[in-house]
PDB file of C-alpha atoms in Angstrom:
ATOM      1  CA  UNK A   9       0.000   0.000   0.000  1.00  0.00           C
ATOM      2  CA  UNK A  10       1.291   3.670  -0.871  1.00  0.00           C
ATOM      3  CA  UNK A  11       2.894   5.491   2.444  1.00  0.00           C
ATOM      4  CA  UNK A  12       0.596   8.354   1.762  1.00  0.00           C
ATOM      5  CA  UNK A  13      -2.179   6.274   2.525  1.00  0.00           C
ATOM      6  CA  UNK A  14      -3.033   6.243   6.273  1.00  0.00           C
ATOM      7  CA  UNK A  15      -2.893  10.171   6.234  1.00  0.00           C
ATOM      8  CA  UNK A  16      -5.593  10.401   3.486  1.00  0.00           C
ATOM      9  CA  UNK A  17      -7.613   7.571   5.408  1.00  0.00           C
ATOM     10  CA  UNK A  18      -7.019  10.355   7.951  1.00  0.00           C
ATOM     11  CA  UNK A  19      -8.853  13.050   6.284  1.00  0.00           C
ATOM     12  CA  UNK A  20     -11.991  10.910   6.077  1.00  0.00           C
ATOM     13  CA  UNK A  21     -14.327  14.048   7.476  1.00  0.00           C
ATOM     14  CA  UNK A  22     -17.971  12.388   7.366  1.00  0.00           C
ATOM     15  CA  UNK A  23     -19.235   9.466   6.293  1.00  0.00           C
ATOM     16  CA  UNK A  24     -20.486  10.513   3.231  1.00  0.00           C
ATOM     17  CA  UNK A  25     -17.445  11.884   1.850  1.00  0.00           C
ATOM     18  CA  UNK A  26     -15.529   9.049   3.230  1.00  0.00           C
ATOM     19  CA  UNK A  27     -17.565   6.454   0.616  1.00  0.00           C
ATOM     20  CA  UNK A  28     -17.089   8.837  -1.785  1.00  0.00           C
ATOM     21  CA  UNK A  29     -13.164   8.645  -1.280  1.00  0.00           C
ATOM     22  CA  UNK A  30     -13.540   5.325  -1.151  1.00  0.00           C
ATOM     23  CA  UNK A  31     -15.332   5.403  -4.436  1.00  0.00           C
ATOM     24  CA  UNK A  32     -13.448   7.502  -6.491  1.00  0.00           C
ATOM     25  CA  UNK A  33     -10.191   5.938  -5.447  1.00  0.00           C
ATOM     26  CA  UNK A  34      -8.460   3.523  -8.501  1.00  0.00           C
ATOM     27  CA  UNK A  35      -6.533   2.266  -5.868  1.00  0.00           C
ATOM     28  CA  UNK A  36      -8.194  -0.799  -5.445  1.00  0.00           C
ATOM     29  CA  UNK A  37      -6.212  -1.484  -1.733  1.00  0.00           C
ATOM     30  CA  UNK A  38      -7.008   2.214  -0.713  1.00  0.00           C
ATOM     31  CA  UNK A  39     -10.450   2.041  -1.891  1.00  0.00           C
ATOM     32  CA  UNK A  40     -10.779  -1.393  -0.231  1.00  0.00           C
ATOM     33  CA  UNK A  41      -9.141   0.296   3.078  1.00  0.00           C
ATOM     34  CA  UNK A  42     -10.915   3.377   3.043  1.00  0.00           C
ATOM     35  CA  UNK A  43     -14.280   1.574   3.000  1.00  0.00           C
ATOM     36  CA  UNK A  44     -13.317  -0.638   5.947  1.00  0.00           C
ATOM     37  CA  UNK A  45     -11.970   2.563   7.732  1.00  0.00           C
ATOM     38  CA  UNK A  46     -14.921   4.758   6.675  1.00  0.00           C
ATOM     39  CA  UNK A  47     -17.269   1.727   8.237  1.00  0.00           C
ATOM     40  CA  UNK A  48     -15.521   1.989  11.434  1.00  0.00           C
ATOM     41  CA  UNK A  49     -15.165   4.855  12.421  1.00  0.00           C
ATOM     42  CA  UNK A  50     -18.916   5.483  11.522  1.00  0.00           C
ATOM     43  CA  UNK A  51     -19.983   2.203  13.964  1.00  0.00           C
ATOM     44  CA  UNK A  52     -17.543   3.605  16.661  1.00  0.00           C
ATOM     45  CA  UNK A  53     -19.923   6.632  16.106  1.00  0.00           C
ATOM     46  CA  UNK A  54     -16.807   9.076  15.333  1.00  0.00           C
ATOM     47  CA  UNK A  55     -18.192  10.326  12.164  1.00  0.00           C
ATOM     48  CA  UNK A  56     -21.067  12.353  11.005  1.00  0.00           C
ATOM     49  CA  UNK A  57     -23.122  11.357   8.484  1.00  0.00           C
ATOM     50  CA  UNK A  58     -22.365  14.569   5.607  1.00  0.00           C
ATOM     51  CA  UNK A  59     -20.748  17.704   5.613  1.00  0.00           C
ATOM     52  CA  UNK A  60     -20.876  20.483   3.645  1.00  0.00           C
ATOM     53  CA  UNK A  61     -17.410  20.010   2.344  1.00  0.00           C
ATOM     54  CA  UNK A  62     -18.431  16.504   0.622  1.00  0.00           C
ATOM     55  CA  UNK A  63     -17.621  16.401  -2.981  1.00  0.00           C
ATOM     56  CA  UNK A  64     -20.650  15.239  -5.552  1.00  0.00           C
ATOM     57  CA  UNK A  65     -20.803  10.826  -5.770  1.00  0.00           C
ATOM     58  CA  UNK A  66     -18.571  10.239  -8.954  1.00  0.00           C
ATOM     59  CA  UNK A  67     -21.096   9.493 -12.177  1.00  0.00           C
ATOM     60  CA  UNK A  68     -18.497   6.356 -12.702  1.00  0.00           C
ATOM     61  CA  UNK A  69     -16.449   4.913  -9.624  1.00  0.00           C
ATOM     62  CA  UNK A  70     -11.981   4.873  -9.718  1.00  0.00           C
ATOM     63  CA  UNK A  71     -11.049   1.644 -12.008  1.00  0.00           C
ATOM     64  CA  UNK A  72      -7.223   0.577 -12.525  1.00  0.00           C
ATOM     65  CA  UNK A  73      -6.216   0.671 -16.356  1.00  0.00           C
ATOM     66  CA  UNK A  74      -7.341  -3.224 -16.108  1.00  0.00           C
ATOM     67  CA  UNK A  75      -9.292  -5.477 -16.686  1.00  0.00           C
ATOM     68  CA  UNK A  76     -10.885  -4.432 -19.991  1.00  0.00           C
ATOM     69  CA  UNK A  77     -14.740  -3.689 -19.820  1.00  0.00           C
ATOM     70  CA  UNK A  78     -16.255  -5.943 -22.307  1.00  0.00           C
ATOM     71  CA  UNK A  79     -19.781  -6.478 -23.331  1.00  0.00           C
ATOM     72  CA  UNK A  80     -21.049  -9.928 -20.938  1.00  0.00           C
ATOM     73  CA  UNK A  81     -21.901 -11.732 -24.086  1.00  0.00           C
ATOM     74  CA  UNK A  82     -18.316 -11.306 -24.979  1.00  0.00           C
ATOM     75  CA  UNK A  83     -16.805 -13.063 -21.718  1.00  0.00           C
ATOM     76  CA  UNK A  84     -15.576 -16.500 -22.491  1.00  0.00           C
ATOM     77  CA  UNK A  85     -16.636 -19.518 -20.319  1.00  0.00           C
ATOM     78  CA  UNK A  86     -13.923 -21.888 -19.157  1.00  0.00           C
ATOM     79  CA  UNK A  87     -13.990 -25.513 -17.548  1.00  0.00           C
ATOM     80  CA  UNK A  88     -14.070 -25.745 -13.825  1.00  0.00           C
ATOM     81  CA  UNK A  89     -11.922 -28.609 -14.256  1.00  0.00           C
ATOM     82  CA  UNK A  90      -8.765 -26.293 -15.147  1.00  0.00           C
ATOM     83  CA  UNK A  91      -6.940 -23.908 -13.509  1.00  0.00           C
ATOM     84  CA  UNK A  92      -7.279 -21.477 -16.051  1.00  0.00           C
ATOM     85  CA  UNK A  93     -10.892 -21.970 -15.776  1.00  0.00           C
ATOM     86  CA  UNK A  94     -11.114 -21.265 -12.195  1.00  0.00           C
ATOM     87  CA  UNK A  95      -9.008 -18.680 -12.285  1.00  0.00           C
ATOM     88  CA  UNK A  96     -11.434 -16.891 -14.815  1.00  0.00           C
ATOM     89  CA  UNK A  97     -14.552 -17.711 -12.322  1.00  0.00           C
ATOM     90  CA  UNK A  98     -12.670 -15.870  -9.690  1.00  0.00           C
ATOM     91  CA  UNK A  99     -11.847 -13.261 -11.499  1.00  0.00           C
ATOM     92  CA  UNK A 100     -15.468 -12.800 -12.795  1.00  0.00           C
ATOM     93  CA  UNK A 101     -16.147 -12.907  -8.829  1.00  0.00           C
ATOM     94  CA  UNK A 102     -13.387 -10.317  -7.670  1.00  0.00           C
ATOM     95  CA  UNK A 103     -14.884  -7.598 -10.413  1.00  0.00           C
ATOM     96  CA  UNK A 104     -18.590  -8.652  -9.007  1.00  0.00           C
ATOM     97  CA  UNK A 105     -17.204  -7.846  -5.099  1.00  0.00           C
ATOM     98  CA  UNK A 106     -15.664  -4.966  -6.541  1.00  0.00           C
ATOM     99  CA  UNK A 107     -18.681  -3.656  -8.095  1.00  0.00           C
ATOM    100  CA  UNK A 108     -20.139  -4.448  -4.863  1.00  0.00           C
ATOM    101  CA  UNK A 109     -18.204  -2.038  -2.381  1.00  0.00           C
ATOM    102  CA  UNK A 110     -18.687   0.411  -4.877  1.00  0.00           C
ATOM    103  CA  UNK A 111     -22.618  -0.318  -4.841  1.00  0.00           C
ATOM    104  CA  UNK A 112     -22.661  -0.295  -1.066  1.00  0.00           C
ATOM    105  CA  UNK A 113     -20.839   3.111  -1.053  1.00  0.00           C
ATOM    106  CA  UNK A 114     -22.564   4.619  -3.287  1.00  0.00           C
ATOM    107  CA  UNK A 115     -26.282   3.557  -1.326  1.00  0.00           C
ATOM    108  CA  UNK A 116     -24.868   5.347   1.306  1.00  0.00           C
ATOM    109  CA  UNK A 117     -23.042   8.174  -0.318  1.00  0.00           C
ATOM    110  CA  UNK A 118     -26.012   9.045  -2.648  1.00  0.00           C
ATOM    111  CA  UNK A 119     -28.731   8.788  -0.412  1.00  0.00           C
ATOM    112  CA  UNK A 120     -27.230  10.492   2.434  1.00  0.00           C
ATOM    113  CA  UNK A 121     -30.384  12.873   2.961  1.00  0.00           C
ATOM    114  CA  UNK A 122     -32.643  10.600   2.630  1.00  0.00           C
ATOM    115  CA  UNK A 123     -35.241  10.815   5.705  1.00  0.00           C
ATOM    116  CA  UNK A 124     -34.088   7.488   6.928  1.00  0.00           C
ATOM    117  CA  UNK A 125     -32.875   6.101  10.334  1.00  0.00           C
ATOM    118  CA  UNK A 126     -28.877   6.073  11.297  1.00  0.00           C
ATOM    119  CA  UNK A 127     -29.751   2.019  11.029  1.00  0.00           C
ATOM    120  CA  UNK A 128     -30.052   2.554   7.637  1.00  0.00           C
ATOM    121  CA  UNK A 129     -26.281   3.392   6.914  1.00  0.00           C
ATOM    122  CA  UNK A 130     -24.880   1.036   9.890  1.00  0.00           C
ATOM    123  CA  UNK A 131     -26.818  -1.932   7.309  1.00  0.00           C
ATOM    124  CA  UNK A 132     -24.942  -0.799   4.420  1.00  0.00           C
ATOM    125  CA  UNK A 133     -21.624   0.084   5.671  1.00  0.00           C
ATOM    126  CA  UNK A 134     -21.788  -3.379   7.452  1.00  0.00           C
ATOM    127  CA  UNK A 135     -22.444  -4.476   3.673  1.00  0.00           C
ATOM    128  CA  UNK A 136     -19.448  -2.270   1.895  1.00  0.00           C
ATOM    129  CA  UNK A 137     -17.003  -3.307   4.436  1.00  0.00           C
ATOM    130  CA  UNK A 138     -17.947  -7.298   4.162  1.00  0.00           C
ATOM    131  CA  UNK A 139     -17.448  -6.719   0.053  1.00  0.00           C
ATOM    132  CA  UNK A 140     -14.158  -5.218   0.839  1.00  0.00           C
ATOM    133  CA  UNK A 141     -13.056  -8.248   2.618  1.00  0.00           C
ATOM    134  CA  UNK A 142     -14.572 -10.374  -0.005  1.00  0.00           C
ATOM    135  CA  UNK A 143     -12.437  -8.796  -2.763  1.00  0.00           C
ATOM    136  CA  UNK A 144      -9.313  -9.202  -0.906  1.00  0.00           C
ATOM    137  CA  UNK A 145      -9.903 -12.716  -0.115  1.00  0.00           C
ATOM    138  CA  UNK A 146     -10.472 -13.631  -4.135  1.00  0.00           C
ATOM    139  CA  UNK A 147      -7.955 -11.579  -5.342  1.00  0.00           C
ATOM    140  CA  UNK A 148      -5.441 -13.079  -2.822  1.00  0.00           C
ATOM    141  CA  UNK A 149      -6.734 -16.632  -4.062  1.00  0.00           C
ATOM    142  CA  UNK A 150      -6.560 -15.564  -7.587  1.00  0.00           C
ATOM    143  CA  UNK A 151      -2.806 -14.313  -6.969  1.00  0.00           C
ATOM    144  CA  UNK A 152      -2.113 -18.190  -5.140  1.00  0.00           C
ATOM    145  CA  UNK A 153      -3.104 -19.479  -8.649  1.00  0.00           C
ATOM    146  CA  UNK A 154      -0.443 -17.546 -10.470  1.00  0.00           C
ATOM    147  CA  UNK A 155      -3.263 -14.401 -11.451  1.00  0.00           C
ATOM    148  CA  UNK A 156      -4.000 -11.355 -10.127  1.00  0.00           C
ATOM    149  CA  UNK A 157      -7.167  -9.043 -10.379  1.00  0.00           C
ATOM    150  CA  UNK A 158      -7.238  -6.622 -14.296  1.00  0.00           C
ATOM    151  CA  UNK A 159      -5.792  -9.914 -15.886  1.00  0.00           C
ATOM    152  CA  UNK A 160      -9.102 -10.758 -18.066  1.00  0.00           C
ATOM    153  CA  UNK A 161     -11.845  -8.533 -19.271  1.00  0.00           C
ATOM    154  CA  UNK A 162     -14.675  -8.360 -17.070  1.00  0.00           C
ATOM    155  CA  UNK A 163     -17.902  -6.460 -17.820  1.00  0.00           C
ATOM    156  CA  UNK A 164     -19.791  -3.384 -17.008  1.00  0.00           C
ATOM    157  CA  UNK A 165     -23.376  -4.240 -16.208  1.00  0.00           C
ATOM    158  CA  UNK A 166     -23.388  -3.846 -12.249  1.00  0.00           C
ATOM    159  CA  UNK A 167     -22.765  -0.317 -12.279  1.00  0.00           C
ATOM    160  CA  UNK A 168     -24.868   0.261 -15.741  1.00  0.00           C
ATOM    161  CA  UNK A 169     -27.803  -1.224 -13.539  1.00  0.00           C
ATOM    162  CA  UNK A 170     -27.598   0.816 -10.727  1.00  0.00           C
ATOM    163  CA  UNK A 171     -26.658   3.939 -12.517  1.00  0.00           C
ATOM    164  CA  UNK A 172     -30.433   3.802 -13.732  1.00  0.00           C
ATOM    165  CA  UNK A 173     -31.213   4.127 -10.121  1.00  0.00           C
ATOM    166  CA  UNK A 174     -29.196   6.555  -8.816  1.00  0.00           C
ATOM    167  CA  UNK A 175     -32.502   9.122  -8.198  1.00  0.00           C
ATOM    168  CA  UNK A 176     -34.850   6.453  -6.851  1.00  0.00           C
ATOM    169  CA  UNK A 177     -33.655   5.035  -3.249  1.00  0.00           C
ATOM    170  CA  UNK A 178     -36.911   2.071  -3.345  1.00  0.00           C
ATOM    171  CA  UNK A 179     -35.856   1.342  -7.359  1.00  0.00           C
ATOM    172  CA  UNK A 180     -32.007   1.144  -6.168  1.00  0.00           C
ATOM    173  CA  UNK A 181     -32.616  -1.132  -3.432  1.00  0.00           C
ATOM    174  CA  UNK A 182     -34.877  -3.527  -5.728  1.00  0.00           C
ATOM    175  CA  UNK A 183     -32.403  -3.645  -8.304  1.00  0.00           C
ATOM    176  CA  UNK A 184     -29.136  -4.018  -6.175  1.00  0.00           C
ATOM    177  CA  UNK A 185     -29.631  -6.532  -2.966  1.00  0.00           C
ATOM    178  CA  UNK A 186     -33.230  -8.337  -4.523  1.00  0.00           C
ATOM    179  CA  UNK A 187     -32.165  -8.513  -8.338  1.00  0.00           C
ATOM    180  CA  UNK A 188     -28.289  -8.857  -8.429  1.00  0.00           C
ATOM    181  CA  UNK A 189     -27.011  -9.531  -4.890  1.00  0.00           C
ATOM    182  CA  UNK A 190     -30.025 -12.014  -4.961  1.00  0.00           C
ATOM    183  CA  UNK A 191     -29.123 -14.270  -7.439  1.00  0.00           C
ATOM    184  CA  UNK A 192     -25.575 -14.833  -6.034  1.00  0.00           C
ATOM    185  CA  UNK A 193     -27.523 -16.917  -3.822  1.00  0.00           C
ATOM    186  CA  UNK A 194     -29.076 -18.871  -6.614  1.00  0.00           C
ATOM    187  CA  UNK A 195     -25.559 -19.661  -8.696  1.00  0.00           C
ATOM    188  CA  UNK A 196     -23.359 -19.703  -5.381  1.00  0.00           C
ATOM    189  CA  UNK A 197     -23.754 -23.536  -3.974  1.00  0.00           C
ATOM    190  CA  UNK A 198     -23.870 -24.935  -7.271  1.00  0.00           C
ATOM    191  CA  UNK A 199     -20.268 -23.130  -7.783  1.00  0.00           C
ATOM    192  CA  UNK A 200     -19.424 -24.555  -4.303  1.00  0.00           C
ATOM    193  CA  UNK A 201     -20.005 -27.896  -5.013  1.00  0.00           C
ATOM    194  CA  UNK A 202     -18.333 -27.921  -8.327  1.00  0.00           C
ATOM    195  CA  UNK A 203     -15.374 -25.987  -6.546  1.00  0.00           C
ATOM    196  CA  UNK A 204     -15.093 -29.223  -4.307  1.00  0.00           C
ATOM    197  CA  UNK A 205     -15.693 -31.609  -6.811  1.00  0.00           C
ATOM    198  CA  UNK A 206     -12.428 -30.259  -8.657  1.00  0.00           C
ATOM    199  CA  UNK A 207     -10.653 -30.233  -5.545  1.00  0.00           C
ATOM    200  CA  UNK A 208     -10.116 -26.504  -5.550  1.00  0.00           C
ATOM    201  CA  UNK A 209     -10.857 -26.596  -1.315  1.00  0.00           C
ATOM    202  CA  UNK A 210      -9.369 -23.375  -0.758  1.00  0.00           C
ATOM    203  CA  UNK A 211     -11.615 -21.438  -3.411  1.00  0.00           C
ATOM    204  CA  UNK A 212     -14.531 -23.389  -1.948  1.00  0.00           C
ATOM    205  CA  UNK A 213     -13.745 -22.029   1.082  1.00  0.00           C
ATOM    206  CA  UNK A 214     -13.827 -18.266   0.109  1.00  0.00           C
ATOM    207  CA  UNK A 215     -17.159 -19.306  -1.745  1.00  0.00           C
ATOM    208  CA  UNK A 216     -18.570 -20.238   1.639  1.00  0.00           C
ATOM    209  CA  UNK A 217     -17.797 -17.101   3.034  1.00  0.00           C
ATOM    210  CA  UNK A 218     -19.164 -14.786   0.526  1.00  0.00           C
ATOM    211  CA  UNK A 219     -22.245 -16.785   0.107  1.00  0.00           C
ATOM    212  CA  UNK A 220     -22.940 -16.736   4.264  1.00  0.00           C
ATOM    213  CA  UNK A 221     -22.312 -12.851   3.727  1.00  0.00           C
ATOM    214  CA  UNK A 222     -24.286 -12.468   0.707  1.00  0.00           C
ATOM    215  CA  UNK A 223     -27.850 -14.003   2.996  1.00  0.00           C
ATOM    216  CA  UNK A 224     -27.409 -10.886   5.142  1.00  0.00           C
ATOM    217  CA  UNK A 225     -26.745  -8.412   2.292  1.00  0.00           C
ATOM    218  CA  UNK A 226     -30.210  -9.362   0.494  1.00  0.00           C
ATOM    219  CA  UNK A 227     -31.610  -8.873   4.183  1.00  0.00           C
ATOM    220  CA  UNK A 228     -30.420  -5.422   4.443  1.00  0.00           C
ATOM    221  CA  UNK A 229     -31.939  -4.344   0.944  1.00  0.00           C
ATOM    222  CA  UNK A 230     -35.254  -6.729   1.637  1.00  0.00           C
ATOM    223  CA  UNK A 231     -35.998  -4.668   5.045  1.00  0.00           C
ATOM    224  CA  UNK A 232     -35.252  -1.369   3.952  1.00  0.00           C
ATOM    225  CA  UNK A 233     -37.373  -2.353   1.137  1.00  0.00           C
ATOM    226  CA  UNK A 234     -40.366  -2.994   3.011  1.00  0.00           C
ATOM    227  CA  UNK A 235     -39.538  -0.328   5.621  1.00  0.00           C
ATOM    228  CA  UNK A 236     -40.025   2.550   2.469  1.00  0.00           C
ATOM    229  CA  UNK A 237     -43.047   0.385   0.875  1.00  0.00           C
ATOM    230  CA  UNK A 238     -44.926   0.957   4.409  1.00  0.00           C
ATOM    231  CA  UNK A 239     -44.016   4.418   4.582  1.00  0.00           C
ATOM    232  CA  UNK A 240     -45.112   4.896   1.583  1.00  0.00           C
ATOM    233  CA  UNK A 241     -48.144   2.437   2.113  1.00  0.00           C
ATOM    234  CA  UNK A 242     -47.568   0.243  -0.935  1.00  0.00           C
ATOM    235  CA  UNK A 243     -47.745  -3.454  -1.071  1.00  0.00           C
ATOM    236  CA  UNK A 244     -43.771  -4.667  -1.172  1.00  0.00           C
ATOM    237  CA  UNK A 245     -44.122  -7.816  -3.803  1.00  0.00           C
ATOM    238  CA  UNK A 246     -46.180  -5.293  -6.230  1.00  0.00           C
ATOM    239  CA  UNK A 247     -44.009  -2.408  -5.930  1.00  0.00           C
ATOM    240  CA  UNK A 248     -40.934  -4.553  -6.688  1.00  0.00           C
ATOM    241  CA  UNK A 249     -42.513  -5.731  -9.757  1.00  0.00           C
ATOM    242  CA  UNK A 250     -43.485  -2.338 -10.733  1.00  0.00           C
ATOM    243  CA  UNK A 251     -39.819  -0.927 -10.304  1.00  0.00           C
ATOM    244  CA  UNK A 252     -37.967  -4.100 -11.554  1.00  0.00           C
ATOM    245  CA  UNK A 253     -40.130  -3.597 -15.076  1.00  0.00           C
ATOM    246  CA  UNK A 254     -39.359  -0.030 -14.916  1.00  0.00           C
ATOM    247  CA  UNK A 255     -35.937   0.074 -13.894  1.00  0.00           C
ATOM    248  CA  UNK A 256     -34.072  -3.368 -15.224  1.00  0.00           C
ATOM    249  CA  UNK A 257     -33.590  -4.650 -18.437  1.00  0.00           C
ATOM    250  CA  UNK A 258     -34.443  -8.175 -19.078  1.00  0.00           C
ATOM    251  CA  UNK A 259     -36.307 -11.116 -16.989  1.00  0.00           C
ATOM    252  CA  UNK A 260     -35.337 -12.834 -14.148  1.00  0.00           C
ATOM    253  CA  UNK A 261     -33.717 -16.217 -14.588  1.00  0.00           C
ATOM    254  CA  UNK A 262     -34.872 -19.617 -12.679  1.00  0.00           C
ATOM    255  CA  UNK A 263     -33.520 -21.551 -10.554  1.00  0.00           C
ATOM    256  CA  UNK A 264     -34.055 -19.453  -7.509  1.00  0.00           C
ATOM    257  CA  UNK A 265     -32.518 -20.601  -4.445  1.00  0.00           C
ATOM    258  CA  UNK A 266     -36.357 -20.120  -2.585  1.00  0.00           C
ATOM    259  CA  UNK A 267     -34.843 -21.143   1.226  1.00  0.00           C
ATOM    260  CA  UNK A 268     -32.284 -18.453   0.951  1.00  0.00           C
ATOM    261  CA  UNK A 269     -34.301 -15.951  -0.205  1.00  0.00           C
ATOM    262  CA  UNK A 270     -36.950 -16.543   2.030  1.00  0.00           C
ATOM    263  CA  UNK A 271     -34.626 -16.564   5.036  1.00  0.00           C
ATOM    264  CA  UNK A 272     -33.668 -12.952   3.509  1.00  0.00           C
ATOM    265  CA  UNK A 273     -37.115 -11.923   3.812  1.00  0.00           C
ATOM    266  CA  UNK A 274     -37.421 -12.347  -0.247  1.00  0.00           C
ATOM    267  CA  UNK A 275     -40.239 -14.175  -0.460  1.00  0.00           C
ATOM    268  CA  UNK A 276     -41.496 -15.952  -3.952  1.00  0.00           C
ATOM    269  CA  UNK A 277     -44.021 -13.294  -3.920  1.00  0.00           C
ATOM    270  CA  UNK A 278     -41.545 -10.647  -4.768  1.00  0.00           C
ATOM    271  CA  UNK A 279     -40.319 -12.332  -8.265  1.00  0.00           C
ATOM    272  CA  UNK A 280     -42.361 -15.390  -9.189  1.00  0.00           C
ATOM    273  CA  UNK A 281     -44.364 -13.359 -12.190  1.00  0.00           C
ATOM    274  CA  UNK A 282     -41.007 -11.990 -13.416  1.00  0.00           C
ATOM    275  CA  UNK A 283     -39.285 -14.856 -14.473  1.00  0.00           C
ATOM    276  CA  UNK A 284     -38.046 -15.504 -17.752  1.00  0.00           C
ATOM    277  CA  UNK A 285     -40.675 -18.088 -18.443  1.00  0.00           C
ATOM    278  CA  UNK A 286     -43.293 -15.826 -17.237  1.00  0.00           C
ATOM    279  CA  UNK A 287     -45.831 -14.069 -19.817  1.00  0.00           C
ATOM    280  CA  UNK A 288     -46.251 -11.252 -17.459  1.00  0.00           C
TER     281      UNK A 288
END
């Protein structure tokens, strides 16, 4: 990590403008560190939530030089059985953590005056500062296989989804933990178990962490979810369809893993009519 570091970790003022360090930084070990500091500090209740002197959230969050952003229809799909095809999945999982913190930042960076509880940003810091650790942990496996993190493309869709949600705090929270943090729990064991099968214990064992993580992320988004629909006084399940149609491109794809969800207070409810083989 650069010496300069700890002294701009330092000059983390609020809370807001901390994430917003955090996010701009192309640093990925600064912005990884300034997201667990920023988290911190704000539980240890050392922080206040804005300041005047908090820069704008960035329209497109600090990136390296690499990887390449490629269209996902142009990402290649590798054996599990290889090395180089493992390394690839955990690469494709490093750039979705990434994304991640910089989701989880920006919830709380860009919604910072929203008339919501303090609870509210202890979920979601809780949330950035678990990616964070979930990024280091793949790219230290990746670098164990011989790879490191900007070594193949990855692709751009995380942020392009939320970016279509940046003025709508109910349509954010639909699209980010129910939509794409959601279906980590549906492709997760399956990835587990093939992880195992190969032998690959060690990447199985990051898997396991990230997936045990992931349950309480959705949980976060599912009860501030319903916490604005009853403000608001609108029925959860049929406002999520409403924003999901409005706000994502594309249909939901089956399997769902239904326990998981439901344990994360996503119930079927919430995205049975929007699945791909749906007519709705």
């Amino acid at each position: 990590m650069p010496v300069s570091m700890p002294m701009e970790i330092e000059a983390i003022t609020s809370l807001r403008g901390g994430a917003i360090a955090a996010i701009c930084s192309a640093d990925l070990d600064r912005k990884t560190a300034l997201a667990q500091e920023s988290a911190t500090r704000w539980f240890a209740r050392t922080l206040s939530l804005r300041s005047p002197l908090d820069p704008a959230p960035p329209v497109r969050p600090g990136r390296p030089e690499k990887p390449e952003l490629v269209p996902p229809k142009h990402m290649e799909k590798r054996s599990l059985h290889t090395v180089k095809g493992r390394i690839a999945l955990l690469h494709a999982i490093a750039h979705i953590e990434l994304n991640a913190v910089d989701l989880a930042l920006d919830i709380v960076a860009r919604f910072a005056t929203e008339p919501v509880p303090n609870s509210f940003f202890d979920g979601w810091m809780q949330v950035a500062f678990e990616e964070a650790k979930h990024f280091r942990m793949v790219r230290t496996r990746l670098r164990d296989l011989g790879a490191d993190y900007g070594d193949l493309p990855a692709h751009d869709g995380l942020w392009q989804a939320a970016h279509a949600t940046r003025n709508d705090l109910t349509a954010r929270l639909a699209v980010v933990p129910l939509i794409l943090e959601a279906r980590g729990l549906d492709v997760t064991p399956a990835l587990q178990a093939k992880m195992r099968e190969t032998g690959d214990m060690e990447s199985a064992a990051v898997l396991d962490v990230i997936y045990n993580d992931e349950k309480g992320h959705v949980a976060v988004g599912a009860k501030w979810f319903r916490f604005l629909c009853a403000r608001e006084r609108r029925d959860p399940a049929r406002a999520f369809q409403e924003l999901v149609r409005a706000n994502f491109r594309g249909s939901l794809k089956a399997p769902f893993n239904d326990i998981a969800r439901a344990e994360a207070g996503l119930t079927p409810s919430f995205y049975r009519s929007l699945t791909s083989t749906s007519n709705s």
